[in-house]
Amino acid sequence: MSGTGARRTATQLSRRGRLLVALALALAVAGGVIWWRAAAKPTPARVAVPERVCGGSVSRDPLVRLLPEQGSPYEEYLGPGPSQTHVSTWCRARGGGATVAFFYVRETPEGFKEQLAKYPKRKENAPLAWGQVKGWGNDRSAHLYVDCPNEELGLVQQVHIQVGYSQAGEHPVENQRALLGQLAADGARFVAKGLKCKGADRLPAGPAVFG
């Protein structure tokens, strides 16, 4: 090979080397940018639950413990308070992607007898007791059936209070059920008082307990 050919080959190799080095640097920089962007991704915001929840009808502590600590902001929907003229979801609280909803419906004691006989016996459910008040539940919901006679209106009825939770599996089952039992008892006191049920002032002070 002549001296001129050798110099030309050396120059081509040198150019190729510079191109390879430049390509490697570009890939390294791009990789660094991708890593930096991933590392800089913001941490999900903490779910901030106010001191009073659901218009003060239920305790804040069990609600805080049921909702995820981080995620979408806390918000709640408040419906009409307990009334003899309609059925109501009186509160729906949401935060971190989970929802806790509170509902009640009125019926004669005979109307709820079949539910109380059937649902606690299903394998996914367990009986729920709150003093003399009976009910049932699982890791997604808690149900209580409270006697609610109203002498003023001449009504003989019961009221079914339900707390529903959308995030089953978020906590150990026993803890989750205990929190739902506490919220069900809070809801039962609120509804019984709002409906002016005879004996509402003598309802138990503690939570409903799964048995």
mmCIF file of C-alpha atoms in Angstrom:
data_model
loop_
_atom_site.group_PDB
_atom_site.id
_atom_site.type_symbol
_atom_site.label_atom_id
_atom_site.label_comp_id
_atom_site.label_asym_id
_atom_site.label_seq_id
_atom_site.Cartn_x
_atom_site.Cartn_y
_atom_site.Cartn_z
ATOM 1 C CA MET A 1 0.000 0.000 0.000
ATOM 2 C CA SER A 2 1.349 3.447 -0.868
ATOM 3 C CA GLY A 3 1.980 6.078 1.759
ATOM 4 C CA THR A 4 -0.959 8.090 0.473
ATOM 5 C CA GLY A 5 -3.302 5.087 0.722
ATOM 6 C CA ALA A 6 -2.138 4.325 4.220
ATOM 7 C CA ARG A 7 -2.759 7.902 5.350
ATOM 8 C CA ARG A 8 -6.252 7.814 3.776
ATOM 9 C CA THR A 9 -7.101 4.567 5.599
ATOM 10 C CA ALA A 10 -5.811 5.961 8.897
ATOM 11 C CA THR A 11 -7.914 9.085 8.432
ATOM 12 C CA GLN A 12 -11.075 6.997 7.741
ATOM 13 C CA LEU A 13 -10.455 4.870 10.845
ATOM 14 C CA SER A 14 -9.924 8.012 12.884
ATOM 15 C CA ARG A 15 -13.228 9.461 11.643
ATOM 16 C CA ARG A 16 -15.051 6.198 12.416
ATOM 17 C CA GLY A 17 -13.563 6.188 15.890
ATOM 18 C CA ARG A 18 -14.710 9.748 16.520
ATOM 19 C CA LEU A 19 -18.218 8.853 15.265
ATOM 20 C CA LEU A 20 -18.393 5.828 17.559
ATOM 21 C CA VAL A 21 -17.223 7.894 20.537
ATOM 22 C CA ALA A 22 -19.784 10.614 19.706
ATOM 23 C CA LEU A 23 -22.579 7.994 19.406
ATOM 24 C CA ALA A 24 -21.617 6.407 22.712
ATOM 25 C CA LEU A 25 -21.645 9.802 24.422
ATOM 26 C CA ALA A 26 -25.048 10.633 22.924
ATOM 27 C CA LEU A 27 -26.509 7.344 24.193
ATOM 28 C CA ALA A 28 -25.005 7.909 27.615
ATOM 29 C CA VAL A 29 -26.445 11.422 27.801
ATOM 30 C CA ALA A 30 -29.872 10.194 26.631
ATOM 31 C CA GLY A 31 -29.792 7.429 29.210
ATOM 32 C CA GLY A 32 -28.862 9.957 31.848
ATOM 33 C CA VAL A 33 -31.780 12.187 30.892
ATOM 34 C CA ILE A 34 -34.216 9.251 31.057
ATOM 35 C CA TRP A 35 -32.878 8.234 34.481
ATOM 36 C CA TRP A 36 -33.037 11.794 35.783
ATOM 37 C CA ARG A 37 -36.610 12.197 34.625
ATOM 38 C CA ALA A 38 -37.620 8.924 36.269
ATOM 39 C CA ALA A 39 -35.834 9.853 39.485
ATOM 40 C CA ALA A 40 -37.460 13.281 39.492
ATOM 41 C CA LYS A 41 -41.018 11.885 39.208
ATOM 42 C CA PRO A 42 -43.033 13.528 42.013
ATOM 43 C CA THR A 43 -44.066 11.460 45.041
ATOM 44 C CA PRO A 44 -47.883 11.004 45.314
ATOM 45 C CA ALA A 45 -49.433 13.561 47.665
ATOM 46 C CA ARG A 46 -50.505 12.517 51.154
ATOM 47 C CA VAL A 47 -54.272 12.136 51.562
ATOM 48 C CA ALA A 48 -55.254 14.936 53.967
ATOM 49 C CA VAL A 49 -58.492 14.072 55.813
ATOM 50 C CA PRO A 50 -60.169 17.000 57.668
ATOM 51 C CA GLU A 51 -60.893 16.909 61.385
ATOM 52 C CA ARG A 52 -64.649 16.627 60.750
ATOM 53 C CA VAL A 53 -65.794 14.062 58.208
ATOM 54 C CA CYS A 54 -69.242 13.370 56.801
ATOM 55 C CA GLY A 55 -70.680 16.391 58.580
ATOM 56 C CA GLY A 56 -69.472 15.029 61.915
ATOM 57 C CA SER A 57 -71.654 11.933 61.599
ATOM 58 C CA VAL A 58 -68.788 9.419 61.864
ATOM 59 C CA SER A 59 -65.366 9.252 63.507
ATOM 60 C CA ARG A 60 -62.355 10.513 61.584
ATOM 61 C CA ASP A 61 -59.842 7.932 62.892
ATOM 62 C CA PRO A 62 -61.281 4.726 61.335
ATOM 63 C CA LEU A 63 -61.906 6.574 58.076
ATOM 64 C CA VAL A 64 -58.286 7.791 57.959
ATOM 65 C CA ARG A 65 -57.056 4.251 58.592
ATOM 66 C CA LEU A 66 -59.218 2.764 55.822
ATOM 67 C CA LEU A 67 -58.205 5.249 53.119
ATOM 68 C CA PRO A 68 -54.731 4.866 51.533
ATOM 69 C CA GLU A 69 -52.115 7.273 52.911
ATOM 70 C CA GLN A 70 -51.172 8.633 49.478
ATOM 71 C CA GLY A 71 -52.893 9.277 46.185
ATOM 72 C CA SER A 72 -55.809 11.356 44.950
ATOM 73 C CA PRO A 73 -56.945 14.148 47.330
ATOM 74 C CA TYR A 74 -59.677 13.618 49.911
ATOM 75 C CA GLU A 75 -63.175 14.636 48.893
ATOM 76 C CA GLU A 76 -66.640 13.823 50.141
ATOM 77 C CA TYR A 77 -70.232 13.995 48.979
ATOM 78 C CA LEU A 78 -72.827 14.857 51.626
ATOM 79 C CA GLY A 79 -76.414 13.955 50.901
ATOM 80 C CA PRO A 80 -79.510 14.918 52.905
ATOM 81 C CA GLY A 81 -79.535 13.896 56.550
ATOM 82 C CA PRO A 82 -81.721 11.038 57.834
ATOM 83 C CA SER A 83 -85.386 11.508 56.924
ATOM 84 C CA GLN A 84 -88.571 9.466 57.058
ATOM 85 C CA THR A 85 -89.399 10.535 53.510
ATOM 86 C CA HIS A 86 -86.495 9.070 51.533
ATOM 87 C CA VAL A 87 -83.643 6.560 51.369
ATOM 88 C CA SER A 88 -80.209 8.080 51.524
ATOM 89 C CA THR A 89 -76.521 7.673 50.895
ATOM 90 C CA TRP A 90 -75.790 10.457 53.344
ATOM 91 C CA CYS A 91 -72.029 10.465 52.865
ATOM 92 C CA ARG A 92 -69.477 9.201 50.363
ATOM 93 C CA ALA A 93 -65.827 9.830 51.308
ATOM 94 C CA ARG A 94 -63.030 9.253 48.827
ATOM 95 C CA GLY A 95 -59.244 9.546 48.852
ATOM 96 C CA GLY A 96 -56.188 7.733 47.513
ATOM 97 C CA GLY A 97 -58.354 5.804 45.056
ATOM 98 C CA ALA A 98 -60.586 4.230 47.742
ATOM 99 C CA THR A 99 -64.175 5.062 48.679
ATOM 100 C CA VAL A 100 -66.177 4.612 51.904
ATOM 101 C CA ALA A 101 -69.947 5.066 51.481
ATOM 102 C CA PHE A 102 -72.687 5.281 54.138
ATOM 103 C CA PHE A 103 -76.265 4.271 53.333
ATOM 104 C CA TYR A 104 -79.519 3.552 55.150
ATOM 105 C CA VAL A 105 -82.969 2.231 54.263
ATOM 106 C CA ARG A 106 -86.102 1.745 56.401
ATOM 107 C CA GLU A 107 -88.357 -1.319 56.466
ATOM 108 C CA THR A 108 -90.678 -3.236 58.760
ATOM 109 C CA PRO A 109 -88.883 -5.818 60.940
ATOM 110 C CA GLU A 110 -90.484 -8.556 58.829
ATOM 111 C CA GLY A 111 -88.897 -7.062 55.735
ATOM 112 C CA PHE A 112 -85.369 -7.557 57.099
ATOM 113 C CA LYS A 113 -85.925 -10.970 58.701
ATOM 114 C CA GLU A 114 -84.830 -12.896 55.588
ATOM 115 C CA GLN A 115 -81.613 -10.882 55.264
ATOM 116 C CA LEU A 116 -80.663 -11.503 58.881
ATOM 117 C CA ALA A 117 -81.381 -15.219 58.496
ATOM 118 C CA LYS A 118 -79.458 -15.648 55.219
ATOM 119 C CA TYR A 119 -76.478 -13.306 54.858
ATOM 120 C CA PRO A 120 -74.538 -13.995 58.101
ATOM 121 C CA LYS A 121 -74.360 -17.702 57.124
ATOM 122 C CA ARG A 122 -72.566 -17.162 53.821
ATOM 123 C CA LYS A 123 -68.910 -18.204 53.949
ATOM 124 C CA GLU A 124 -67.592 -14.770 52.952
ATOM 125 C CA ASN A 125 -69.609 -13.091 55.738
ATOM 126 C CA ALA A 126 -69.612 -13.109 59.521
ATOM 127 C CA PRO A 127 -72.238 -12.100 62.114
ATOM 128 C CA LEU A 128 -71.971 -8.559 63.452
ATOM 129 C CA ALA A 129 -73.253 -7.606 66.907
ATOM 130 C CA TRP A 130 -73.695 -4.226 68.557
ATOM 131 C CA GLY A 131 -75.202 -4.810 71.975
ATOM 132 C CA GLN A 132 -78.643 -6.252 71.216
ATOM 133 C CA VAL A 133 -78.468 -5.036 67.609
ATOM 134 C CA LYS A 134 -77.693 -7.718 65.024
ATOM 135 C CA GLY A 135 -76.110 -7.561 61.621
ATOM 136 C CA TRP A 136 -73.482 -9.054 59.353
ATOM 137 C CA GLY A 137 -70.495 -8.028 57.290
ATOM 138 C CA ASN A 138 -67.210 -8.869 55.601
ATOM 139 C CA ASP A 139 -64.035 -7.037 54.583
ATOM 140 C CA ARG A 140 -65.995 -4.851 52.128
ATOM 141 C CA SER A 141 -69.067 -3.858 54.138
ATOM 142 C CA ALA A 142 -70.797 -3.818 57.523
ATOM 143 C CA HIS A 143 -74.578 -3.962 58.070
ATOM 144 C CA LEU A 144 -76.653 -3.258 61.196
ATOM 145 C CA TYR A 145 -80.442 -3.563 61.652
ATOM 146 C CA VAL A 146 -81.602 -1.149 64.346
ATOM 147 C CA ASP A 147 -85.115 -1.106 65.811
ATOM 148 C CA CYS A 148 -86.565 2.295 64.985
ATOM 149 C CA PRO A 149 -90.116 2.769 66.260
ATOM 150 C CA ASN A 150 -91.382 6.310 65.898
ATOM 151 C CA GLU A 151 -94.285 6.983 68.239
ATOM 152 C CA GLU A 152 -94.849 10.465 66.840
ATOM 153 C CA LEU A 153 -95.530 9.050 63.366
ATOM 154 C CA GLY A 154 -96.940 5.725 64.604
ATOM 155 C CA LEU A 155 -94.253 3.722 62.749
ATOM 156 C CA VAL A 156 -93.037 0.242 63.666
ATOM 157 C CA GLN A 157 -89.868 -0.193 61.645
ATOM 158 C CA GLN A 158 -86.197 -1.073 61.544
ATOM 159 C CA VAL A 159 -83.448 0.795 59.783
ATOM 160 C CA HIS A 160 -80.677 -0.973 57.885
ATOM 161 C CA ILE A 161 -77.376 0.933 58.092
ATOM 162 C CA GLN A 162 -74.649 -0.068 55.651
ATOM 163 C CA VAL A 163 -71.005 0.996 55.341
ATOM 164 C CA GLY A 164 -69.355 -0.024 52.083
ATOM 165 C CA TYR A 165 -65.613 -0.036 51.333
ATOM 166 C CA SER A 166 -64.176 -0.260 47.817
ATOM 167 C CA GLN A 167 -60.633 -1.380 48.652
ATOM 168 C CA ALA A 168 -60.836 -4.900 50.080
ATOM 169 C CA GLY A 169 -57.362 -6.291 50.715
ATOM 170 C CA GLU A 170 -55.833 -2.926 51.640
ATOM 171 C CA HIS A 171 -55.420 -4.028 55.280
ATOM 172 C CA PRO A 172 -55.429 -7.332 57.193
ATOM 173 C CA VAL A 173 -59.008 -8.648 57.206
ATOM 174 C CA GLU A 174 -59.408 -8.452 60.998
ATOM 175 C CA ASN A 175 -58.277 -4.810 61.088
ATOM 176 C CA GLN A 176 -60.442 -3.880 58.130
ATOM 177 C CA ARG A 177 -63.530 -5.462 59.674
ATOM 178 C CA ALA A 178 -62.898 -3.773 63.025
ATOM 179 C CA LEU A 179 -62.745 -0.358 61.340
ATOM 180 C CA LEU A 180 -65.940 -1.032 59.384
ATOM 181 C CA GLY A 181 -67.654 -2.146 62.608
ATOM 182 C CA GLN A 182 -66.719 1.138 64.254
ATOM 183 C CA LEU A 183 -68.016 3.194 61.337
ATOM 184 C CA ALA A 184 -71.246 1.150 61.196
ATOM 185 C CA ALA A 185 -71.907 1.898 64.870
ATOM 186 C CA ASP A 186 -71.222 5.616 64.314
ATOM 187 C CA GLY A 187 -73.591 5.596 61.352
ATOM 188 C CA ALA A 188 -76.307 3.768 63.303
ATOM 189 C CA ARG A 189 -76.219 6.344 66.111
ATOM 190 C CA PHE A 190 -76.413 9.194 63.610
ATOM 191 C CA VAL A 191 -79.304 7.716 61.634
ATOM 192 C CA ALA A 192 -81.306 6.573 64.685
ATOM 193 C CA LYS A 193 -81.055 10.033 66.204
ATOM 194 C CA GLY A 194 -81.947 11.733 62.902
ATOM 195 C CA LEU A 195 -85.004 9.492 62.406
ATOM 196 C CA LYS A 196 -86.058 10.067 66.033
ATOM 197 C CA CYS A 197 -86.077 6.335 66.739
ATOM 198 C CA LYS A 198 -87.372 5.513 70.208
ATOM 199 C CA GLY A 199 -84.368 4.323 72.262
ATOM 200 C CA ALA A 200 -81.763 6.078 70.075
ATOM 201 C CA ASP A 201 -80.232 7.633 73.194
ATOM 202 C CA ARG A 202 -79.695 4.160 74.714
ATOM 203 C CA LEU A 203 -77.718 2.624 71.844
ATOM 204 C CA PRO A 204 -74.280 1.215 72.779
ATOM 205 C CA ALA A 205 -71.292 3.544 72.956
ATOM 206 C CA GLY A 206 -68.724 1.190 71.461
ATOM 207 C CA PRO A 207 -68.164 -0.313 67.997
ATOM 208 C CA ALA A 208 -70.052 -3.165 66.362
ATOM 209 C CA VAL A 209 -68.050 -6.379 66.704
ATOM 210 C CA PHE A 210 -67.631 -9.235 64.243
ATOM 211 C CA GLY A 211 -68.175 -12.656 65.775
#
